[in-house]
Coordinates of C-alpha atoms and ligand atoms in Angstrom, one line a residue:
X91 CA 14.8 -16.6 14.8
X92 CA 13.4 -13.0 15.3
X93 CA 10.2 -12.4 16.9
X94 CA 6.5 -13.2 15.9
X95 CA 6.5 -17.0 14.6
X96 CA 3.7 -18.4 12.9
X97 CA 4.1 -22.4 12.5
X98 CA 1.4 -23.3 9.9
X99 CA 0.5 -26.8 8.9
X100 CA -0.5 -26.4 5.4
X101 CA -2.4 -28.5 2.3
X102 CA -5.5 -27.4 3.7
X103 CA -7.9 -24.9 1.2
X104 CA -8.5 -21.6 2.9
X105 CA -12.7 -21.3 2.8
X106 CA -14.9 -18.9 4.5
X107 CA -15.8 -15.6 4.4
X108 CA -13.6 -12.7 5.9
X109 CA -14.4 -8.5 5.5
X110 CA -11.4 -6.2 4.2
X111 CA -12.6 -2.6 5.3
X112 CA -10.7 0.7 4.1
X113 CA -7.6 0.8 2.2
X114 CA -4.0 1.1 3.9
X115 CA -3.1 3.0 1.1
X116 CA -6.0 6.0 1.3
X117 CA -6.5 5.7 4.9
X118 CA -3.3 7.3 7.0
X119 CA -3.4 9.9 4.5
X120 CA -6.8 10.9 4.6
X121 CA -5.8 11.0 8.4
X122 CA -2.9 13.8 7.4
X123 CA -5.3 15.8 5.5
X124 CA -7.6 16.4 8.7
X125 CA -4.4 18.1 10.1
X126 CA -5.7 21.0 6.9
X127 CA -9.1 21.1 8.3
X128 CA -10.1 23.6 10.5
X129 CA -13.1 21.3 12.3
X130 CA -12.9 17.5 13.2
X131 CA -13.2 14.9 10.8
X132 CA -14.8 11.5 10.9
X133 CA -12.8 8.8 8.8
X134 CA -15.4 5.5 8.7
X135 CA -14.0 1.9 7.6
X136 CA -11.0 2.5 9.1
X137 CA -9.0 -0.9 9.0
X138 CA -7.2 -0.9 12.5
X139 CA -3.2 -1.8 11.1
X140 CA -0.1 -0.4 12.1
X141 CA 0.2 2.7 9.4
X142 CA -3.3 4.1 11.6
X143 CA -1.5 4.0 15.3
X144 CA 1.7 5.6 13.7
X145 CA -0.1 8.1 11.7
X146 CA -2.0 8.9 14.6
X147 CA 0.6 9.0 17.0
X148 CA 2.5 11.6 15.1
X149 CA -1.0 13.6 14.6
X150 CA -1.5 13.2 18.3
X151 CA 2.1 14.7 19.3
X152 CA 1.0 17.6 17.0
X153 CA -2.1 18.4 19.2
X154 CA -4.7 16.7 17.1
X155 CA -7.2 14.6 19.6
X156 CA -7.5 11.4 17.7
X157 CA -10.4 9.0 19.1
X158 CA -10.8 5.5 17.9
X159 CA -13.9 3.6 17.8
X160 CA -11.8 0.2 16.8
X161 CA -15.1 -2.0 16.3
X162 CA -16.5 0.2 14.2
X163 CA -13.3 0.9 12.5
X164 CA -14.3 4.8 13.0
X165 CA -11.3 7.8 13.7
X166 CA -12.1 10.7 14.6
X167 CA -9.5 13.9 14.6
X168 CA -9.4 17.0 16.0
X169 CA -6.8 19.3 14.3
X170 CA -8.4 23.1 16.5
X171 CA -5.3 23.0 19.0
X172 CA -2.4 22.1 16.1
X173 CA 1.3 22.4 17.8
X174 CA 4.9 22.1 17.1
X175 CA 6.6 18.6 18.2
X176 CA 9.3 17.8 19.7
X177 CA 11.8 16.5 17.6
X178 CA 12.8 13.6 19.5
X179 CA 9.0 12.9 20.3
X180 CA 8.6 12.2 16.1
X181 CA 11.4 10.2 15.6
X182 CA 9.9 7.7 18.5
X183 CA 6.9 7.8 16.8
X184 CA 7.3 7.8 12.9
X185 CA 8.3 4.2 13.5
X186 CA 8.9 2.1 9.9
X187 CA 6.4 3.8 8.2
X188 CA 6.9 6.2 5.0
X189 CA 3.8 8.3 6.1
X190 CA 6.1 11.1 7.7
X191 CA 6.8 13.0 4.3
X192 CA 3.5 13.8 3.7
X193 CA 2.7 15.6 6.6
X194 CA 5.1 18.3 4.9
X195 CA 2.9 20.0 3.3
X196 CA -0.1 20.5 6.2
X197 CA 2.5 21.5 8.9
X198 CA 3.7 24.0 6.4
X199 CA 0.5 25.4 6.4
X200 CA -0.8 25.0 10.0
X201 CA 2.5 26.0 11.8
X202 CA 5.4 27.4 8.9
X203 CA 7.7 24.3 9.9
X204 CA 7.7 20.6 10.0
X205 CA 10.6 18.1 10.7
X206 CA 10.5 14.7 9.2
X207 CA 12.7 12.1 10.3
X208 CA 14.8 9.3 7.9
X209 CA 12.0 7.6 6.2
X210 CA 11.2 3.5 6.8
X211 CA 8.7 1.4 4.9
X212 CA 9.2 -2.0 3.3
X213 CA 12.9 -2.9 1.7
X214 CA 11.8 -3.1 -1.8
X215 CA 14.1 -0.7 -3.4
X216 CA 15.8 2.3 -3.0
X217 CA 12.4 4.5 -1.8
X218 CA 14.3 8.1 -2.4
X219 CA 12.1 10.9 -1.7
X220 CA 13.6 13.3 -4.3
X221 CA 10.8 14.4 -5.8
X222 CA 8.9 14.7 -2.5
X223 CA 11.7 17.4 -1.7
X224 CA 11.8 18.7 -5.3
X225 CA 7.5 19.6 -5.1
X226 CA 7.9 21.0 -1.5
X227 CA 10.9 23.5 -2.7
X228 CA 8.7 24.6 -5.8
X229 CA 6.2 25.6 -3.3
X230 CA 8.6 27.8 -1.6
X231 CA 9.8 25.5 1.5
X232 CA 13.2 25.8 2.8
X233 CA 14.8 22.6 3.2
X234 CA 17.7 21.6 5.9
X235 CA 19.3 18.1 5.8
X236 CA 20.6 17.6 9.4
X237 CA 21.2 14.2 11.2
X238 CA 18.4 12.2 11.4
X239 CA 15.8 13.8 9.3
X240 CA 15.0 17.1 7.4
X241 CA 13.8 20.2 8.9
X242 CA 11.5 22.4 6.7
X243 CA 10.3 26.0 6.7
X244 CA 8.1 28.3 5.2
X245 CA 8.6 31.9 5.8
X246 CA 5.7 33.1 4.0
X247 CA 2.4 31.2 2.6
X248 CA 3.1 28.1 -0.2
X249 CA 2.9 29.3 -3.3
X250 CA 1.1 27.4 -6.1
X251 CA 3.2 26.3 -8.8
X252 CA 3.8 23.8 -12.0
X253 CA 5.1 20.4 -11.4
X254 CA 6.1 17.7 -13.8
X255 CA 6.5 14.5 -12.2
X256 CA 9.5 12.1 -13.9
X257 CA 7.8 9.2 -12.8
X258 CA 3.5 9.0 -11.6
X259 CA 4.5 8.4 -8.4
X260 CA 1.6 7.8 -5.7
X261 CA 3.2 9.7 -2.8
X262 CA 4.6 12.3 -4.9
X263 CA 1.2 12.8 -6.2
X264 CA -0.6 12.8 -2.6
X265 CA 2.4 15.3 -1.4
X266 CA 1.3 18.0 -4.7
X267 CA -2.6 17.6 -3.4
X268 CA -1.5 18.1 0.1
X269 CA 0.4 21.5 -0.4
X270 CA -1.6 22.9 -3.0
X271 CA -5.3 22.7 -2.0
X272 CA -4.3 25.6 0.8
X273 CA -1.4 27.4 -1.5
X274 CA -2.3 30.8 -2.8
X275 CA -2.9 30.7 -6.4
X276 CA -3.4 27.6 -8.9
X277 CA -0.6 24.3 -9.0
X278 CA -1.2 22.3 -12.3
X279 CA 0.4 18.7 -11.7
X280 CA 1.6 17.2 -14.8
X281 CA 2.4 13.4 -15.0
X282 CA 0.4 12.8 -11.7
X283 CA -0.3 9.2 -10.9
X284 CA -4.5 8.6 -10.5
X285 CA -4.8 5.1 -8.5
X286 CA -8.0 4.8 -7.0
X287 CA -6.6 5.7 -3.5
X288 CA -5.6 9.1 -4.8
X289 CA -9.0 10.1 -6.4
X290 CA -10.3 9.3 -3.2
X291 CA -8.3 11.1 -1.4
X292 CA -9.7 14.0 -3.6
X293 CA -12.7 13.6 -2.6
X294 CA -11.7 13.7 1.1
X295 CA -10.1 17.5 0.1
X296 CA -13.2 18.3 -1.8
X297 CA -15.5 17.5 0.9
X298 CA -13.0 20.0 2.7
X299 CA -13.3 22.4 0.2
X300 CA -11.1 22.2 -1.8
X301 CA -10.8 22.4 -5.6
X302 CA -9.0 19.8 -7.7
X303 CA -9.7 18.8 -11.7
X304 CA -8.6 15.5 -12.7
X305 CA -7.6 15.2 -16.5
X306 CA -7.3 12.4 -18.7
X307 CA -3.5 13.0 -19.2
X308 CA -2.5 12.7 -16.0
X309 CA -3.1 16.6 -15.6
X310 CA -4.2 17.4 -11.5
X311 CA -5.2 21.9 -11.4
X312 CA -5.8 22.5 -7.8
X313 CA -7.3 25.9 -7.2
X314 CA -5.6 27.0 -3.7
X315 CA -8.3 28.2 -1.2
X316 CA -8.1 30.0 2.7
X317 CA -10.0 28.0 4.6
X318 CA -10.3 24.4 4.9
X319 CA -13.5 22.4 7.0
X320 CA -13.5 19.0 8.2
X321 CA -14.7 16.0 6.7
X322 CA -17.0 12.8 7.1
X323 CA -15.4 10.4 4.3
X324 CA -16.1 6.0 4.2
X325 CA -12.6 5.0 3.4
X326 CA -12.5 3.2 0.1
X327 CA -12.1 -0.6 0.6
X328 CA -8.3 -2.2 0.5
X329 CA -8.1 -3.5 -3.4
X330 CA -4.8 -5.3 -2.0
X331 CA -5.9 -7.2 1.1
X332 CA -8.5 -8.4 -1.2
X333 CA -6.1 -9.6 -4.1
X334 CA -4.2 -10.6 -1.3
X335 CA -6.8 -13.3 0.1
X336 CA -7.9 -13.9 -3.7
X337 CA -4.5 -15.2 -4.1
X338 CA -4.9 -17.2 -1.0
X339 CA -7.7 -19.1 -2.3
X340 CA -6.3 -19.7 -5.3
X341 CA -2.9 -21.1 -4.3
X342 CA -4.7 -23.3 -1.5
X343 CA -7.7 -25.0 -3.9
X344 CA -9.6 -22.8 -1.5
X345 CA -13.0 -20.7 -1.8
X346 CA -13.0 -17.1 0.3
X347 CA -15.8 -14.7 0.3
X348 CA -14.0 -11.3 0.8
X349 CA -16.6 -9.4 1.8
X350 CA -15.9 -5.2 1.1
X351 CA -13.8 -6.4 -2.2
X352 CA -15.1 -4.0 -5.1
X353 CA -15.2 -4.9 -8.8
X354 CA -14.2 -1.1 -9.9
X355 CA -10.9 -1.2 -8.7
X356 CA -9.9 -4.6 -9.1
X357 CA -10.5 -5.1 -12.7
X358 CA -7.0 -5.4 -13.8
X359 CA -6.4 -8.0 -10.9
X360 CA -9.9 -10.0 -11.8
X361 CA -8.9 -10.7 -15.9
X362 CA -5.5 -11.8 -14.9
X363 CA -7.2 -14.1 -12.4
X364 CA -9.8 -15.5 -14.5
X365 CA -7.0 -15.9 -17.2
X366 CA -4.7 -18.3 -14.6
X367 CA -7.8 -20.1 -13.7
X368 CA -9.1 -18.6 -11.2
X369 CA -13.0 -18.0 -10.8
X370 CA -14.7 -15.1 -9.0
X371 CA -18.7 -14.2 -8.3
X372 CA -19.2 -10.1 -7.9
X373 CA -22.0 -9.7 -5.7
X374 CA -23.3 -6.3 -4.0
X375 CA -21.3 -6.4 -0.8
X376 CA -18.1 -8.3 -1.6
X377 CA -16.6 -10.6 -4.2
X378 CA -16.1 -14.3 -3.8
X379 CA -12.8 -15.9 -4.9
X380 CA -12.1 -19.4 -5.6
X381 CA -10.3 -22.3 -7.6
X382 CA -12.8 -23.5 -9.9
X383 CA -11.3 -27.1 -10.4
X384 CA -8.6 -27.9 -13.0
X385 CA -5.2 -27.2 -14.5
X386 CA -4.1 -23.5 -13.6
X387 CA -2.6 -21.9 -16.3
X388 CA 0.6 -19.4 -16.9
X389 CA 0.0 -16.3 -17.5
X390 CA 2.8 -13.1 -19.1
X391 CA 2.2 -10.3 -16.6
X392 CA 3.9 -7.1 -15.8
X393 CA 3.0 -4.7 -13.0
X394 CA 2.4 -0.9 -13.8
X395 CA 0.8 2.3 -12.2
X396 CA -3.0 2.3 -12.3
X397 CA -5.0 1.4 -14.2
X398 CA -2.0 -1.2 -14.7
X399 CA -1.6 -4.5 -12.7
X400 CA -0.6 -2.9 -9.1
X401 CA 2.9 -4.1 -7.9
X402 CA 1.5 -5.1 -4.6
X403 CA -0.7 -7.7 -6.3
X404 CA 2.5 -9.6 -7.7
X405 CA 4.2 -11.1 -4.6
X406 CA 0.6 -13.1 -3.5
X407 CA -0.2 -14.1 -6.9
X408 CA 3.5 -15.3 -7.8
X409 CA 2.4 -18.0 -5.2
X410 CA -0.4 -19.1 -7.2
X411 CA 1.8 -19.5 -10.5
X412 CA 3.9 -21.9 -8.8
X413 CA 1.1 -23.9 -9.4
X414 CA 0.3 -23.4 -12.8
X415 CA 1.2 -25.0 -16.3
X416 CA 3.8 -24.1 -17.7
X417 CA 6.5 -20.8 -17.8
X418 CA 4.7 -17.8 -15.9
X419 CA 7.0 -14.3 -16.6
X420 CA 6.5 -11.3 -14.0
X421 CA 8.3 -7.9 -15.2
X422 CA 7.8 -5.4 -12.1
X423 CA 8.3 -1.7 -13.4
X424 CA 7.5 0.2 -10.0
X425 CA 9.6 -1.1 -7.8
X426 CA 13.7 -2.4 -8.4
X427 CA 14.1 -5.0 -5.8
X428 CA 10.6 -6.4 -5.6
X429 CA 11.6 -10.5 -5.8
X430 CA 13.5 -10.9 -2.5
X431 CA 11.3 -13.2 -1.2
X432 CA 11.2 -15.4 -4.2
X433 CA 14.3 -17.1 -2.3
X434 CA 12.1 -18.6 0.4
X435 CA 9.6 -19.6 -2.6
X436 CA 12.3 -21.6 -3.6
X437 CA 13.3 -23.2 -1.0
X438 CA 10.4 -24.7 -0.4
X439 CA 10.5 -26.4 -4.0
X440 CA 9.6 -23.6 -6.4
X441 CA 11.2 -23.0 -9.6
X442 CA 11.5 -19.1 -9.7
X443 CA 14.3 -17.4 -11.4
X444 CA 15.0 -13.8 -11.4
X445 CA 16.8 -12.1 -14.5
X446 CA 17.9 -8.3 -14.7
X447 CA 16.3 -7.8 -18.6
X448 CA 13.2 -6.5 -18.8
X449 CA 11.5 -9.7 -19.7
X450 CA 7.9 -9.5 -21.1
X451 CA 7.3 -6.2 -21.9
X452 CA 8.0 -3.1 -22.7
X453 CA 11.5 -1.8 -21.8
X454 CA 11.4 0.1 -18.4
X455 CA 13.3 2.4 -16.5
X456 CA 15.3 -0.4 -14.4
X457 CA 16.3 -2.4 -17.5
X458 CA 19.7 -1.1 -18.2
X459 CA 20.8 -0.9 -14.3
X460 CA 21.3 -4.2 -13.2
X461 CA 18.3 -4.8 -11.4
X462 CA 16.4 -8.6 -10.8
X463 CA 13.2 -7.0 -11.5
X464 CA 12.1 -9.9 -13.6
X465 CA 10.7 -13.2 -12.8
X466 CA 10.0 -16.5 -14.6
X467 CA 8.0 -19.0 -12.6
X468 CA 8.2 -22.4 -13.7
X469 CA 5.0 -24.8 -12.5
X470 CA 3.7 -26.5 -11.5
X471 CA 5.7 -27.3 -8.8
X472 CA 4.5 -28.9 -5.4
X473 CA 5.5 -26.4 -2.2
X474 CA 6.6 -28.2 1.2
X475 CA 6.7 -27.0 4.6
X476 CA 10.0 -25.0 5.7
X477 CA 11.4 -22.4 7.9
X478 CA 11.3 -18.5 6.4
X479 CA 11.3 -15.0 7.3
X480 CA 9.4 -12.9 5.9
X481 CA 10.9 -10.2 3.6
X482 CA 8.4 -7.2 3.7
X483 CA 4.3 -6.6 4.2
X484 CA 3.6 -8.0 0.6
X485 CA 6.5 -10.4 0.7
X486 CA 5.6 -11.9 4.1
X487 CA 1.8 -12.2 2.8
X488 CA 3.1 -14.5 -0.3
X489 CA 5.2 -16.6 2.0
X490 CA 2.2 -17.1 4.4
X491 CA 0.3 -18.4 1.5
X492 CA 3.2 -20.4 0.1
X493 CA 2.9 -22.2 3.9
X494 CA -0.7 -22.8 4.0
X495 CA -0.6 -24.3 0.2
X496 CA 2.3 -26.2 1.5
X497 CA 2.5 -30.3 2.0
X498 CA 3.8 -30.3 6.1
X499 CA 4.8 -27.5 9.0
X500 CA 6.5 -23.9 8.2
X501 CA 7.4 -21.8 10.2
X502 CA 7.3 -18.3 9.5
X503 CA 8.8 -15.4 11.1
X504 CA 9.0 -12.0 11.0
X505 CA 4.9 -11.9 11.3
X506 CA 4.9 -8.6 13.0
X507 CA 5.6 -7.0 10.0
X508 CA 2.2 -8.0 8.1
X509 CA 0.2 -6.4 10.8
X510 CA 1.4 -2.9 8.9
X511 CA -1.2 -3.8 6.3
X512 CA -3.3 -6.6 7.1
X513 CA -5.7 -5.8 9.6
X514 CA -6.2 -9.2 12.0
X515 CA -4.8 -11.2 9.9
X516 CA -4.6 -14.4 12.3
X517 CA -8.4 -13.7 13.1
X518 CA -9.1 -14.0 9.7
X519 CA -6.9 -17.2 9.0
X520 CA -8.3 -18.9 11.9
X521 CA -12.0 -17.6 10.2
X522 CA -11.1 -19.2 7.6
X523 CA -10.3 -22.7 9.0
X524 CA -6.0 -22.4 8.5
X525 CA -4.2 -24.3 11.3
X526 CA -1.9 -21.9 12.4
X527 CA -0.6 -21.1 15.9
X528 CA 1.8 -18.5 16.8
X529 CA 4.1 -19.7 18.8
X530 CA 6.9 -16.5 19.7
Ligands
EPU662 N1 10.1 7.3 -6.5 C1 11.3 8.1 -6.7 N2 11.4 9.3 -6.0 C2 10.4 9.7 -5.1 C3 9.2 8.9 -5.0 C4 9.1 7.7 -5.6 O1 12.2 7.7 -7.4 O2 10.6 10.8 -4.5 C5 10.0 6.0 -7.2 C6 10.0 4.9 -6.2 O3 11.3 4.5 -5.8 C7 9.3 3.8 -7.0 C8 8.3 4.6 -7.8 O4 8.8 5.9 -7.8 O5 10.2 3.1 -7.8 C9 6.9 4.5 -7.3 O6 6.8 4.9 -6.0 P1 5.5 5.7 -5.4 O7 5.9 7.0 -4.9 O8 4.4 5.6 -6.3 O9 5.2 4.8 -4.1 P2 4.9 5.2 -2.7 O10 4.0 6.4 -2.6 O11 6.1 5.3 -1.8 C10 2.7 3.8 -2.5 C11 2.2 2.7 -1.6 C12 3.0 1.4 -1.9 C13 2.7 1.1 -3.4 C14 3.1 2.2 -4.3 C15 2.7 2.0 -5.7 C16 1.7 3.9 0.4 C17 2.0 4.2 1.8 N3 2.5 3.1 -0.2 O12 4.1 3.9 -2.2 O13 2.4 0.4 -1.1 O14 3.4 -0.1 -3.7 O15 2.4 3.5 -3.8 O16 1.3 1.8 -5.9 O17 0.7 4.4 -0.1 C18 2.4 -1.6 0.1 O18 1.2 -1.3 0.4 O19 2.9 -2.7 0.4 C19 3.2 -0.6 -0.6 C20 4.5 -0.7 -0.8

């Protein structure tokens, strides 16, 4: 069994209140765009996860002084005394996180170079970073493929340029902002993905000084400027811890308050919710989650970029479809491998099965390659206790929800890997009355 083991005794509704503070997805890159500031920046309702101490490890081994108030959930970053790292120095540090890449575009600026080791991040698909690559050469980076990671230059300034992304990829999106806001000249971005995290992030380079337009046709136009300031930015709340627990109450016949969860960003999540069975109460400072009573029912979903249903919503609420009537179908068109940890599901008495058709929807790109990228969840089928590992950040969430819906003990390993993106998540169980003990 590997290490961090959760045994869980489950059948008990999760009820309480808990607080989700900034987004995992926003934060660590708000982080990289201090390294383009020429003052310090403040970053407030920073969550304290795994993705922060990486990102500001690397940052740190770069010369930026990074000071965390981890109460408060406050960072703030120095980028005056920016350096070169040593190469062996980032590879320690990048750890599993896909973070890295973006720093590409900021070290550029700061120092003409930047070396990036092999990526990590959850097994969920292939991850390439081809278009990361493809951006950073249209801006007039050198690129060098050696052992162990990619070494980048840039003789003279980043030019601005036109882009058109094959796919509205997040990071691919953030990498463009990154470059361009201190290129010379004006970058349009066409195809750009617009998830809440990214406008935010915006907002973080416009505060800086920056200035970016934001189209309704997926159109970004940065205007590259000289200088750069710091910032003082409250981190937008995490839209998928909160799905995350709202899945949680569902699945257990629970009721959580998740205090930080906002209505804006969620709405996809909240109709699908209400039309399973769920019920939900928006109040000022959080939204309240819970299973109203009665029959839940199937629902035909299929995840998509923004303002779509978000992929990382799928794996927690697959758990609470187990429990509804009827045949439940989940396409997944952003990522090709995203139902590993149906298996686990399974074994503890679900009936999921996983088909390579695009099933539900509209055709999409992984259709005609062979890829189990769509799910039909048969319910309702009572869960019982068993031994699993958990798969990935999302992944492992679901399975920890599977066990505390569960009749008997689990034991789940593998833990360590949901502390990437859930910020004290035993606290918060334990908050919210879960009988779990960690036991490796
Ligand atoms: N893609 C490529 N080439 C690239 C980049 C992406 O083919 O160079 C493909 C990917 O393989 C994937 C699709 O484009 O099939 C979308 O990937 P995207 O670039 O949008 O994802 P990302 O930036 O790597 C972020 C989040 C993910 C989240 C996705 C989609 C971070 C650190 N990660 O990943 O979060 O699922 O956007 O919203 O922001 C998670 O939080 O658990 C997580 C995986």
């Amino acid at each position: 069994m590997v290490d961090g083991v959760l045994k869980v005794e489950g059948s008990r509704p999760l009820h309480g209140e808990i607080t989700v503070r900034g987004a995992k997805n926003l934060v660590p890159k708000a982080m990289v765009a201090a390294l383009l500031g020429e003052s310090q920046s403040t970053i407030r309702n920073a969550p304290m996860i795994r993705d922060v101490e990486v990102v500001s490890a690397l940052l740190r081994i770069h010369g930026v002084t990074v000071d965390i108030d981890q109460n408060a959930g406050v960072l703030y970053l120095d980028p005056t005394d920016v350096e070169s790292a040593q190469i062996a120095d980032i590879g320690r540090h990048a750890g599993s996180s896909r973070i890295p890449i973006l720093l590409c575009g900021p070290l550029l600026h700061r120092l003409g170079k930047a070396f990036i080791p092999d990526l990590g991040g959850c097994h969920i698909g292939d991850r390439p970073v081809d278009f990361h690559l493809q951006i950073l050469q249209n801006f007039g980076a050198t690129i060098d493929r050696s052992d162990g990671g990619l070494t980048l230059s840039a003789p003279r300034r980043l030019r601005g340029t036109k882009i058109e992304l094959p796919y509205p990829s997040v990071g691919a999106t953030e990498q463009t902002l990154l470059a361009a806001v201190r290129a010379e000249g004006i970058t349009v971005l066409h195809g750009a993905a617009v998830e809440p995290e990214i406008i935010d992030l915006i907002d973080v380079l416009q505060k800086m000084g920056a200035i970016i337009s934001v189209d309704t046709d997926r159109t970004i136009t940065i205007e590259g400027v000289d200088h750069l300031t710091g910032f003082t930015h409250v981190a937008l709340p995490d839209r998928i811890e909160a799905a995350s627990w709202a899945s949680a109450a569902l699945a257990t016949h629970g009721d959580i308050f998740v205090r930080g969860a906002r209505q804006t960003a969620m709405s996809t999540f909240l109709n699908i919710y209400r039309k399973v069975g769920g019920a939900f109460d928006v109040h000022d400072d959080g939204i309240r989650f819970y299973h109203p009573g009665g029959q839940l029912r199937s629902q035909a979903l299929e995840t998509n970029v923004h303002p779509g249903f978000m992929t990382d919503w799928q794996q927690p609420l697959v758990v609470a479809l187990t429990q509804a009537q009827g045949l439940s179908i989940v396409h997944e068109t952003v990522y090709e491998n995203r139902f590993g940890f149906t298996e686990a599901l399974n074994k503890m008495g679900a009936n999921i099965q996983v088909y390579r058709e695009c099933l539900g929807g509209a055709k999409c790109r992984f259709g005609a390659q062979n890829f189990y990228h769509s799910a039909v969840i048969s319910g309702p089928t009572p869960l019982h206790g068993a031994d699993i590992e958990v798969p990935d950040l999302r992944g492992g969430f679901s399975h920890l929800i599977a066990a505390l819906s569960a009749e008997g003990t689990s034991h789940v390993s593998g833990i360590n890997l949901i502390d990437r993106g859930y910020e004290r998540f035993m606290e918060k169980l334990e908050a919210l009355d879960a009988r779990v003990e960690r036991i490796k």
